[in-house]
Short mmCIF file of C-alpha atoms in Angstrom, two decimals:
data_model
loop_
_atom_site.label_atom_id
_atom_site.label_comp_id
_atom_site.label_asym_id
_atom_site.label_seq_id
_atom_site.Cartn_x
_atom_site.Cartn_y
_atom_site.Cartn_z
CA UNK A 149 -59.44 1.86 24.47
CA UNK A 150 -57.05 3.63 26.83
CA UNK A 151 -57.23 0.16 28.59
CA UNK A 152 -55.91 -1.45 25.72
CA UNK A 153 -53.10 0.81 24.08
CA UNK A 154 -52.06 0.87 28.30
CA UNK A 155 -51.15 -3.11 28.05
CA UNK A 156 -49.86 -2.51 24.44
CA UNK A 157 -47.41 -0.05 25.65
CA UNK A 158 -46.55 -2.25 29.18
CA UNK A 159 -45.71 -5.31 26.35
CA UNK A 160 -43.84 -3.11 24.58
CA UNK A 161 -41.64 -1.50 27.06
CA UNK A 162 -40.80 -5.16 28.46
CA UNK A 163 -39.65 -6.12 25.11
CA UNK A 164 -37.41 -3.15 25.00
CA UNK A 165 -36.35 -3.47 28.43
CA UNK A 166 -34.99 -6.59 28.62
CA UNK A 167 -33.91 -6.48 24.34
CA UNK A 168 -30.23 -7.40 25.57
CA UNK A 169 -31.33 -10.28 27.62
CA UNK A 170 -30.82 -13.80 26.13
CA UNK A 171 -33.88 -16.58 25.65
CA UNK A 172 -32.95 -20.32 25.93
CA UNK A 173 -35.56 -21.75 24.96
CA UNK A 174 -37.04 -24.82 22.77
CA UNK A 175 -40.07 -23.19 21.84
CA UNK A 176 -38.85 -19.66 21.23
CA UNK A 177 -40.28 -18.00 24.16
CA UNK A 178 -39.17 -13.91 24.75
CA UNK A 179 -38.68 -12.46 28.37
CA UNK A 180 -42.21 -10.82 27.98
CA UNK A 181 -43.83 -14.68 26.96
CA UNK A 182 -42.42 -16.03 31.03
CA UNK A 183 -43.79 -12.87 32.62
CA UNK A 184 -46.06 -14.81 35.18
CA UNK A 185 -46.18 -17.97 33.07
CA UNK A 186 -45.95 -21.41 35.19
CA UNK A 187 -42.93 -21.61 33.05
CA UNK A 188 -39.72 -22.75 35.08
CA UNK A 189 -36.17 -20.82 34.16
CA UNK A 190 -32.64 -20.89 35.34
CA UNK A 191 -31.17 -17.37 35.31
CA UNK A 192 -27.43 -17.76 34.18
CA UNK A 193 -25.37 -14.96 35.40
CA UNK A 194 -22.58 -13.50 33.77
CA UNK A 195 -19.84 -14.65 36.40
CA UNK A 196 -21.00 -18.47 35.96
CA UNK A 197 -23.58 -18.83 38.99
CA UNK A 198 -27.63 -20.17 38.36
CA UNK A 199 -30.43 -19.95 40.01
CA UNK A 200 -32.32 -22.95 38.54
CA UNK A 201 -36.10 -23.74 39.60
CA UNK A 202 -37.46 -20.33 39.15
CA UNK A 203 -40.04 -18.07 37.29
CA UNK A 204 -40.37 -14.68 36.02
CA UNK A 205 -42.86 -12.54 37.88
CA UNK A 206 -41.69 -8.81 37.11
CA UNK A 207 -39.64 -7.40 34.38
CA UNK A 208 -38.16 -3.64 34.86
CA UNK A 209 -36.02 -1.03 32.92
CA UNK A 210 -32.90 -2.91 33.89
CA UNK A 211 -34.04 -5.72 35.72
CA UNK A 212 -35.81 -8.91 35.93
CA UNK A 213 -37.48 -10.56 39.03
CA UNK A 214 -37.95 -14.04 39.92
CA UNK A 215 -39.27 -16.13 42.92
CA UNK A 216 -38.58 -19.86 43.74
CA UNK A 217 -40.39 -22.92 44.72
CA UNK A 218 -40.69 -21.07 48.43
CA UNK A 219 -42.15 -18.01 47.29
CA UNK A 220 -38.62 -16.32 48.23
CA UNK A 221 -38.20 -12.79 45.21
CA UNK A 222 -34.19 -12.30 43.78
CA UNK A 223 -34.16 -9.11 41.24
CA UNK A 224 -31.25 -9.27 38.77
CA UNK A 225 -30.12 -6.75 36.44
CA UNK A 226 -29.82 -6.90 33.13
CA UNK A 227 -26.28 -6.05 32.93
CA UNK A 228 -25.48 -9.06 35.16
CA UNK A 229 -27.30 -11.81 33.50
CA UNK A 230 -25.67 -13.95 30.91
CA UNK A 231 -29.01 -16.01 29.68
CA UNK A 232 -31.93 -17.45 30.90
CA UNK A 233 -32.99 -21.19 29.89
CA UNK A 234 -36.49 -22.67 30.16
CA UNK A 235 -35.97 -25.75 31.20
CA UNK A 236 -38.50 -29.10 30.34
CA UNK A 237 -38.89 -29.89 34.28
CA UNK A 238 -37.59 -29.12 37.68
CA UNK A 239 -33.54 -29.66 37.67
CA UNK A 240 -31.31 -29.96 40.63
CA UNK A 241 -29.30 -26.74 42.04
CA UNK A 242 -26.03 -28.06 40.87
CA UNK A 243 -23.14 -26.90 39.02
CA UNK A 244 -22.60 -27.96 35.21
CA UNK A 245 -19.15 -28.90 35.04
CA UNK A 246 -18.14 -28.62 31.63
CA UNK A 247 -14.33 -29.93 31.94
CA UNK A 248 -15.79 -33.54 32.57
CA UNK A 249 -16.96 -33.34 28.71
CA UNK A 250 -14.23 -31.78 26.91
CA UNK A 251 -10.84 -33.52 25.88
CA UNK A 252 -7.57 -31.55 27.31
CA UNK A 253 -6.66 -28.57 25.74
CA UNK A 254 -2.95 -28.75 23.97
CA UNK A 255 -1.54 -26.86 27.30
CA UNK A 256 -3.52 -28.74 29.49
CA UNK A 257 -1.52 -31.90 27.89
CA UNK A 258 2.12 -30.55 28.48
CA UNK A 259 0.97 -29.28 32.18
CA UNK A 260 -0.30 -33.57 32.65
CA UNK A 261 2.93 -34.67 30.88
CA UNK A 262 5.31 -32.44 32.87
CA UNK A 263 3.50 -33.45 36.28
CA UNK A 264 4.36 -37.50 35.06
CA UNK A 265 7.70 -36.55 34.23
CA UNK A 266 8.51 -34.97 37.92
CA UNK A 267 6.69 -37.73 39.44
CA UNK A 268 8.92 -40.45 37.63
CA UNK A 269 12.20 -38.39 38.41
CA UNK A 270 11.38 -38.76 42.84
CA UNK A 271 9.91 -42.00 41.69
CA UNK A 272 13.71 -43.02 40.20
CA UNK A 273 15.86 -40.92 42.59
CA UNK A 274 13.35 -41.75 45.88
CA UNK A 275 14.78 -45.20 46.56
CA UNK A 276 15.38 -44.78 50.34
CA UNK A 277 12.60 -42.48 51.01
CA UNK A 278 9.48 -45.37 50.64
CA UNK A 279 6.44 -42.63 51.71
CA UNK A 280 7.88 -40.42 48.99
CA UNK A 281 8.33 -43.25 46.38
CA UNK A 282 4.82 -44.85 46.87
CA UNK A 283 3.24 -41.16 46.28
CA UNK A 284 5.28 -40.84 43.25
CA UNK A 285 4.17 -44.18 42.01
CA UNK A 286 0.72 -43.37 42.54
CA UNK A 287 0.83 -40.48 40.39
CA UNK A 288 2.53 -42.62 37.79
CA UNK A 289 0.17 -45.68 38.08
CA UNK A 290 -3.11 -43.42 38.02
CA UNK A 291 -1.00 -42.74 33.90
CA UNK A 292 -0.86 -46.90 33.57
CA UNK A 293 3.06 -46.57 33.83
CA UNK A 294 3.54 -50.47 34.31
CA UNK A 295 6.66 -50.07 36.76
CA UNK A 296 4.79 -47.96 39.25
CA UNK A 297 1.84 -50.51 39.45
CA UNK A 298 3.94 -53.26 39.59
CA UNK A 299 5.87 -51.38 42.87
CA UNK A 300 2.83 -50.87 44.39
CA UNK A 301 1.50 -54.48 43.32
CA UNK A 302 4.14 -55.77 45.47
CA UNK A 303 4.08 -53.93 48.37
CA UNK A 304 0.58 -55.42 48.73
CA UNK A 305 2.65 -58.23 50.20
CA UNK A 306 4.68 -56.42 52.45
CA UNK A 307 5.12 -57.29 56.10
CA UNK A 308 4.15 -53.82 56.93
CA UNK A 309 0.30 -53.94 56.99
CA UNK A 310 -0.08 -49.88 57.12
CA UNK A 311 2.30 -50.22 53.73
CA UNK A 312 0.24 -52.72 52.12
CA UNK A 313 -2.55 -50.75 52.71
CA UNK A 314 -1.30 -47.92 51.44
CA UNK A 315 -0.44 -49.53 48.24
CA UNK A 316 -3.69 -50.66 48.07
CA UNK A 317 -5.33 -46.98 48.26
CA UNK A 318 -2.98 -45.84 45.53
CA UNK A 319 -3.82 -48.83 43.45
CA UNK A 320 -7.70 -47.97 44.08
CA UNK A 321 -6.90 -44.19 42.69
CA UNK A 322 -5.41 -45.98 39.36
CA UNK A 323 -8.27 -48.04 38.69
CA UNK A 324 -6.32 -51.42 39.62
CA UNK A 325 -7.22 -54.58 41.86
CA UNK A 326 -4.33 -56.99 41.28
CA UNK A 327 -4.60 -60.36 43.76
CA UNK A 328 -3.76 -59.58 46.99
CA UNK A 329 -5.88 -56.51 48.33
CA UNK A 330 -8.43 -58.90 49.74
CA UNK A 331 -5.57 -60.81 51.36
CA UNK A 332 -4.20 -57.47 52.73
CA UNK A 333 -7.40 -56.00 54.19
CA UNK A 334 -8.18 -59.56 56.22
CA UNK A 335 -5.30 -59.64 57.69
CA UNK A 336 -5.49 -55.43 58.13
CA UNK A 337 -9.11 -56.22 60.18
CA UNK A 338 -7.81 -58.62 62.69
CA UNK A 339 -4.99 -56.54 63.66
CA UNK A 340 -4.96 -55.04 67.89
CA UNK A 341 -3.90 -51.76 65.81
CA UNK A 342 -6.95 -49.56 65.63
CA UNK A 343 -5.15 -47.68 63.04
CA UNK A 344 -4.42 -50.94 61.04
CA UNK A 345 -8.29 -52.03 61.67
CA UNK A 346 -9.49 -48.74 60.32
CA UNK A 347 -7.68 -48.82 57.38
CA UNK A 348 -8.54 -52.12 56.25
CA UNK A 349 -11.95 -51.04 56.47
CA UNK A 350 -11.21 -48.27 54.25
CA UNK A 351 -9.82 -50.60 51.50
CA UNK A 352 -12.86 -52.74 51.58
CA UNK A 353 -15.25 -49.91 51.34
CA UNK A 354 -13.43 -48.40 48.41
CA UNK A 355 -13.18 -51.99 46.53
CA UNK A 356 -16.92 -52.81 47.78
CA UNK A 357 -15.83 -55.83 49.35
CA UNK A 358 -19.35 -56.57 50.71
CA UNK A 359 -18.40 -59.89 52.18
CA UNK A 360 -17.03 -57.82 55.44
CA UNK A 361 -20.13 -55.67 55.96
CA UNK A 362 -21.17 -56.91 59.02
CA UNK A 363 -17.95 -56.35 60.53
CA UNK A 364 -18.04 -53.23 59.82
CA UNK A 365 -21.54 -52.76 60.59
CA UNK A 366 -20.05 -53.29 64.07
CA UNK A 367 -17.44 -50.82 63.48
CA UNK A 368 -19.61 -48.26 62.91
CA UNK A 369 -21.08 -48.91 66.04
CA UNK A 370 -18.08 -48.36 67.98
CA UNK A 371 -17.50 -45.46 70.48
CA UNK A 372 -14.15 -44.78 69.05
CA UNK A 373 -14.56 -41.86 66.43
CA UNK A 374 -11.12 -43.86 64.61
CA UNK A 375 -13.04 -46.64 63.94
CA UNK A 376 -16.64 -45.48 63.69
CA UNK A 377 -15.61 -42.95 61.32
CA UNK A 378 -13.96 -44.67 58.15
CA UNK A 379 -16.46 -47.66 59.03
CA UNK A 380 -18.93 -45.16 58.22
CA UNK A 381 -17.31 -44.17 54.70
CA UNK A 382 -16.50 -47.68 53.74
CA UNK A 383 -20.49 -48.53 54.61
CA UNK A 384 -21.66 -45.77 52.03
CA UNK A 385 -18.92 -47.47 49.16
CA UNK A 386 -20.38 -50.60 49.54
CA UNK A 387 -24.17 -48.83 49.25
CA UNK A 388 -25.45 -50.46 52.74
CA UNK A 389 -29.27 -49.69 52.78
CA UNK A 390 -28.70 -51.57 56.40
CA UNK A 391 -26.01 -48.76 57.64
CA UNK A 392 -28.61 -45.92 57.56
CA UNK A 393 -30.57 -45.81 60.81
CA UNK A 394 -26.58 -45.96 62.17
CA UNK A 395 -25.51 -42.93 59.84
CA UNK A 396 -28.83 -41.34 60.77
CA UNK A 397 -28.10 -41.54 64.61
CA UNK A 398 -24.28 -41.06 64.15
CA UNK A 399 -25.45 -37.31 62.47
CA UNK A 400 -26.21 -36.31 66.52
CA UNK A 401 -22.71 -37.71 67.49
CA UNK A 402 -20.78 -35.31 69.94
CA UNK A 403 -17.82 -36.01 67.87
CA UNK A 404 -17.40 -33.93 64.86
CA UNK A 405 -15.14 -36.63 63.27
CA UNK A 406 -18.40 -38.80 63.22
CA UNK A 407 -20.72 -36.50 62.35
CA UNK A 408 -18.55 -35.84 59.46
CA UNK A 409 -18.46 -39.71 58.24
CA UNK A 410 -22.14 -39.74 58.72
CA UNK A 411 -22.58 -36.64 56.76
CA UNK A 412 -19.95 -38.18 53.47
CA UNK A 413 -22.04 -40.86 53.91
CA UNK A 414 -25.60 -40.23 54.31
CA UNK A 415 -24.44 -37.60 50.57
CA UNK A 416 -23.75 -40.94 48.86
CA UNK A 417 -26.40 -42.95 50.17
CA UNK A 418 -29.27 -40.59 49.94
CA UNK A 419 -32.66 -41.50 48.68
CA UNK A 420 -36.23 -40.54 49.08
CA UNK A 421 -37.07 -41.91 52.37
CA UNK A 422 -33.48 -40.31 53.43
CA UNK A 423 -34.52 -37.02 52.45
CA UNK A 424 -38.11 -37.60 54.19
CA UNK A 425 -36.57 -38.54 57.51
CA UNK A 426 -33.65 -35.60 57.99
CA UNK A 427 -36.63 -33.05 56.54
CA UNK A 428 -39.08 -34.34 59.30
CA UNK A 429 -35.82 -33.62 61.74
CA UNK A 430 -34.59 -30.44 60.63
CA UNK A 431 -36.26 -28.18 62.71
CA UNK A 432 -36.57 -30.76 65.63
CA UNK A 433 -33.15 -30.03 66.13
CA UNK A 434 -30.20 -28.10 66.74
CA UNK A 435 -26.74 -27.20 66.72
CA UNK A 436 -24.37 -29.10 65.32
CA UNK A 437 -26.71 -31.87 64.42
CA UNK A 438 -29.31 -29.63 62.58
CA UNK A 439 -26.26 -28.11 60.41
CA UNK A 440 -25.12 -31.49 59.83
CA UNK A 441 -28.70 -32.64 58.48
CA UNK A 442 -28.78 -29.40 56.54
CA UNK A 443 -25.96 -29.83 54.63
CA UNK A 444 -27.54 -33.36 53.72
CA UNK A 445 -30.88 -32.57 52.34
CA UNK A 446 -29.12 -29.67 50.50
CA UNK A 447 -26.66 -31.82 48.83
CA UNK A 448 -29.77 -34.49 48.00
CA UNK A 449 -31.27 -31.36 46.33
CA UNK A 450 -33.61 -30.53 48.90
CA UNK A 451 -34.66 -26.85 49.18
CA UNK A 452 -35.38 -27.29 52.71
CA UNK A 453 -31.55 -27.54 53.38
CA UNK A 454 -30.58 -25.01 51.17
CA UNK A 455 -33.22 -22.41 52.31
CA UNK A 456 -32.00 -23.44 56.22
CA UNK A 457 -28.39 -22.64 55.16
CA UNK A 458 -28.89 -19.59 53.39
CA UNK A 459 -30.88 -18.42 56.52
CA UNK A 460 -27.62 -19.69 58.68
CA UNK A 461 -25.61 -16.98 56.43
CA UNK A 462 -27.88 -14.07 58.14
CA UNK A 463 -28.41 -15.37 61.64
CA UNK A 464 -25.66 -17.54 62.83
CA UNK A 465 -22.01 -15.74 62.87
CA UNK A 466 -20.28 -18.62 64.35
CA UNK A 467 -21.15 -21.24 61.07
CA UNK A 468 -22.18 -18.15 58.04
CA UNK A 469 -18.45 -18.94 56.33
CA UNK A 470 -19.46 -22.98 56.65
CA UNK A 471 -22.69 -22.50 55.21
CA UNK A 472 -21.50 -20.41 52.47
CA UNK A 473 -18.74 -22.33 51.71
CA UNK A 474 -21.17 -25.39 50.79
CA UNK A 475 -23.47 -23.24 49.04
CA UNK A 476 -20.87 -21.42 46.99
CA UNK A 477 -19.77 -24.59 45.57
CA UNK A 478 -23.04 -25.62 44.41
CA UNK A 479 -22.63 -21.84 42.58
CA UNK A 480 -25.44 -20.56 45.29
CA UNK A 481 -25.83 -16.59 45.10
CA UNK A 482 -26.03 -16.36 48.95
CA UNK A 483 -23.13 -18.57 49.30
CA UNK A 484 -20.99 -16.59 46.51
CA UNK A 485 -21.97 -13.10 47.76
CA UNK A 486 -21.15 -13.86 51.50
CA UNK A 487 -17.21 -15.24 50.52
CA UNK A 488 -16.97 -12.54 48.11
CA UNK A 489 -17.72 -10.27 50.98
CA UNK A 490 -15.39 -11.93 53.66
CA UNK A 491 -12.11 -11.84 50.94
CA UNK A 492 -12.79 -8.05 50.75
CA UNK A 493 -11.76 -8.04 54.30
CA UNK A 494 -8.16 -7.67 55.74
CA UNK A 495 -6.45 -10.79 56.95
CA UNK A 496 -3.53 -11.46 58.71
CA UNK A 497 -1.30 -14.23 56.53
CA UNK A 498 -0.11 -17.03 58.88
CA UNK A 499 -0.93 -20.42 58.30
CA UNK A 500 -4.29 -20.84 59.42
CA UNK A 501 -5.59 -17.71 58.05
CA UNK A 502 -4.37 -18.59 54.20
CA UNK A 503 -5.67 -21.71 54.68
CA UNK A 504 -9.32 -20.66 55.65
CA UNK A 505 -8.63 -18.16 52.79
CA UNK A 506 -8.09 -20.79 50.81
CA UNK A 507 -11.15 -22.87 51.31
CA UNK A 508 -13.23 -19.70 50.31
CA UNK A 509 -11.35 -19.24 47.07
CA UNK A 510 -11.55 -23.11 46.18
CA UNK A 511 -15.52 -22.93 46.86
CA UNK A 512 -16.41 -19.64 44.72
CA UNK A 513 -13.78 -22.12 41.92
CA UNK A 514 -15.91 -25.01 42.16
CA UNK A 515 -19.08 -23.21 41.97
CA UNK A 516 -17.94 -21.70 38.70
CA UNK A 517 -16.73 -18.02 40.11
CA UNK A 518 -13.98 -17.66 37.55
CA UNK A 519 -12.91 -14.42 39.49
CA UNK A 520 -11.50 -16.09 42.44
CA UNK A 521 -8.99 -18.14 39.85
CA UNK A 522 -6.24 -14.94 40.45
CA UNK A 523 -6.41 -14.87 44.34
CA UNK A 524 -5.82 -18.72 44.59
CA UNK A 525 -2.85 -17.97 42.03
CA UNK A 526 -1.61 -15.27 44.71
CA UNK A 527 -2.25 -17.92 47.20
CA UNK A 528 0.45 -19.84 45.06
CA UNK A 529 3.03 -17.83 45.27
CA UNK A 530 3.92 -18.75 48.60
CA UNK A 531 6.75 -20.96 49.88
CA UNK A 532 5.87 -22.39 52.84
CA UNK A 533 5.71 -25.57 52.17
CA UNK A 534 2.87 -27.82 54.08
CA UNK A 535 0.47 -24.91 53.19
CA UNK A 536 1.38 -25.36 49.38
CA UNK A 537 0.32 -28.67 49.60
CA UNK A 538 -2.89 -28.26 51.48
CA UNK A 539 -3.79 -25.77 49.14
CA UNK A 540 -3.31 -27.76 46.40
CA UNK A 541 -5.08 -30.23 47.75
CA UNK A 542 -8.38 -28.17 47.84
CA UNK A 543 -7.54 -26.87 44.79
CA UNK A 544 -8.06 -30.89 43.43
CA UNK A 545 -11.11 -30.67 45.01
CA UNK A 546 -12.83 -28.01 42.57
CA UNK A 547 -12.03 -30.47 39.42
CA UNK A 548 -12.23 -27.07 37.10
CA UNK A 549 -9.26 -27.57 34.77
CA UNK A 550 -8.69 -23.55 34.58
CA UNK A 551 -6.69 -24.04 38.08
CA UNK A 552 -4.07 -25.82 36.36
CA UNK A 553 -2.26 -23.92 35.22
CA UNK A 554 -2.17 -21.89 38.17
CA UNK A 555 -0.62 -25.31 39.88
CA UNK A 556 2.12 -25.93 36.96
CA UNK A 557 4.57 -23.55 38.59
CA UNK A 558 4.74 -26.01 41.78
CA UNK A 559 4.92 -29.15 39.71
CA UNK A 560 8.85 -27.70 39.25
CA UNK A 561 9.59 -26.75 43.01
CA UNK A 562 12.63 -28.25 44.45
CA UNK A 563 10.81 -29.91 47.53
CA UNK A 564 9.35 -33.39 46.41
CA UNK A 565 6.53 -33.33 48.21
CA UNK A 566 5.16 -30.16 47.29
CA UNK A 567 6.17 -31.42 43.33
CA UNK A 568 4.40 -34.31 43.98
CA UNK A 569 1.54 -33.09 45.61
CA UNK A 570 1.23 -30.65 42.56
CA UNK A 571 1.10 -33.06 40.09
CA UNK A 572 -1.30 -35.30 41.42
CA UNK A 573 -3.55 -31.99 41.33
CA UNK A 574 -2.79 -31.82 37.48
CA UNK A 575 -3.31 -35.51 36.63
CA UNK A 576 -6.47 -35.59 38.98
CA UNK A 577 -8.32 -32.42 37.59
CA UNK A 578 -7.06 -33.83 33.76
CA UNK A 579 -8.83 -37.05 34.29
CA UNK A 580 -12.11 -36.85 36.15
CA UNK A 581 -12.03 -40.83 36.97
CA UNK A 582 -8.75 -40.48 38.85
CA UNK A 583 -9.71 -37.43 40.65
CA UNK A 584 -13.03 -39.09 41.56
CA UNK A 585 -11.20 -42.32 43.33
CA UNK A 586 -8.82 -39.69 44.43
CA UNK A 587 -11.48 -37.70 46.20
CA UNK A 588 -13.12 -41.44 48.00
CA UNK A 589 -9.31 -41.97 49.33
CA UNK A 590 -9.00 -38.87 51.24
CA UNK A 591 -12.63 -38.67 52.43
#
């Protein structure tokens, strides 16, 4: 009897505990019903960040306690948690990014229309400044203004191959492919300009012009970083099952401009047998290389990459703020706590420094920290101009449409770049199909 009111009382007191604590769930299930259930939750905490993929073993007085798929315990309180969902299956570690669904919001609509309008005024007044005038006109084309795509259009024909080119990216980041970018990245591959050569290759990775794969097969190849590199990119746009054993190798590269492109790539190509072959190399190697495969398997939603860079966080000073910073962006506890942490710290404001700053506060944004939205507007407020535009450049990267109007002030600043640079932030986070082409051009 004593037995029995004792587990009457425990049920009771887990109901009460965790009263405040919300149940997603299909089939109604309370906290008390997961207790120890094979039943797998995501625990959705109040600042935005989930922890998908786990269940409820322990319920206190103001906490809960899960484990995941390794066995690894994270307590939460109460206080902290926003909800947690039963899900139907297993789901991948990844952010939900709401602003993809929605339409713009009325001020979101005036911050696009404002960053068109400064565009077209450089775009008018620019006439002797061509750089300046093609960026303008790729902000206007990515809006289908006619005379900016018919600019560009015709600079596909110019004499100046590394023009041409250009046009042709900016065309890419509009959704276009008038006649003539074909013609322009032939004549970009045979050039002696390694420059030219890499990007033509480029072009025809972003358009999937598969008819030049084996040239660039051979690119890849190449002991030149310049030309290995964006070969490597272009490979993973066209979807080349044949460039992975290269990609695979090229993850080992001493160069860190290759092991980049091999990394980009071996993210957009990933499979099953992908995942198999970096897990069976993971702890066969080291370094650079072993980071580099990390980062791979966790992006493929493997846990074994995840777990090894959430380990790197605790053991390994020298890459802890590169680890975190691809964690936090996936909304990762580890990765959120350990940026949270470093901003706490002092920091000297040159350059460099607000940069790296930067890069933290942009993570914790496109991981869903909402917090981190008022130091990247202190960021703003600067006027040095090339950091402005960096900035804003990561800030395009988080796609969360709360950053823009954070960016609106700079849309207005009297140096055209910086204006410019600004409202291609604002059109690209407003339209997730520009800010996605966007994003494959400056890869």
């Amino acid at each position: 009897m004593l037995r029995i009111i004792g587990v009457v009382a425990a049920a009771l007191f887990i109901g009460l505990a965790g009263a405040d604590v919300r149940v997603v769930s299909p089939e109604g299930h309370t906290l008390q019903d997961l207790v120890d259930e094979p039943v797998l939750v995501t625990v959705v905490l109040t600042q935005g960040a989930r922890q998908p993929n786990v269940q409820v073993v322990d319920v206190g007085s103001n906490y809960l306690a899960v484990v995941d798929e390794d066995g690894k315990r994270s307590p939460y309180l109460f206080n902290r948690i926003q909800e947690i969902r039963v899900q139907d299956d297993q789901v991948e570690a990844r952010r939900f990014v709401l602003d993809e669904a929605r339409a713009l919001t009325e001020e979101e609509r005036v911050i696009v229309n404002r960053a068109v309008s400064r565009a077209r005024d450089v775009f008018e007044t620019a006439a002797g400044n061509q750089p300046l005038r093609m960026q303008a006109a790729g902000v206007l084309a990515s809006r289908t203004d006619v005379a900016a795509r018919r600019y560009l259009t015709q600079l596909l024909h110019s004499n100046d191959r590394d023009i041409a080119l250009s046009a042709a990216q900016w065309l890419y980041v509009a959704g276009q492919e008038p006649e003539g970018i074909r013609e322009a990245v032939e004549r970009g591959l045979d050039s002696g300009s390694r420059q030219i050569r890499a990007e033509s290759a480029k072009v025809a990775g972003l358009y999937g012009y598969t008819e030049y794969e084996e040239r660039l097969l051979q690119m890849a190849q190449d002991r030149l970083a310049e030309i290995a590199a964006p070969a490597a990119r272009a490979l993973a746009h066209m979807e080349s099952t044949d460039a992975i054993p290269i990609l695979i190798d090229m993850l080992g590269s001493s160069s860190g401009e290759k092991g980049e492109a091999a990394v980009y790539a071996l993210r957009l190509l990933g499979d099953e047998g992908i995942q198999e072959t970096l897990r069976g190399r993971l702890d066969r190697t080291a370094g650079g290389t072993q980071f580099r495969i990390a980062r791979v398997l966790h992006k493929l939603g493997d846990s074994a990459g995840t777990n090894f860079l959430r380990q790197e966080i605790q053991d390994t000073p020298t890459i802890a703020l590169e680890a975190a910073m691809v964690l936090a962006r996936d909304g990762d506890f580890e990765g959120r706590r350990y940026l949270n942490s470093r901003l706490q710290e002092r920091y000297d404001p040159y350059p460099r420094a607000i940069i790296r700053r930067a890069r933290m506060i942009t993570a914790l944004i496109e991981g869903q920290d909402r917090g981190a939205l008022s130091l990247l507007q202190r960021l703003l407020q600067s006027d040095h101009g090339a950091v402005n535009r960096t900035i804003l450049g990561l800030a395009t990267e988080t796609g969360v449409r709360s950053v823009m109007p954070l960016v609106a002030p700079k849309i207005n600043s009297g140096d055209d770049q910086t204006a410019l640079a600004a409202s291609m932030t604002a059109v690209a986070i407003g339209d997730p199909r520009v800010r996605r082409r966007l994003m494959e051009v400056r890869a």
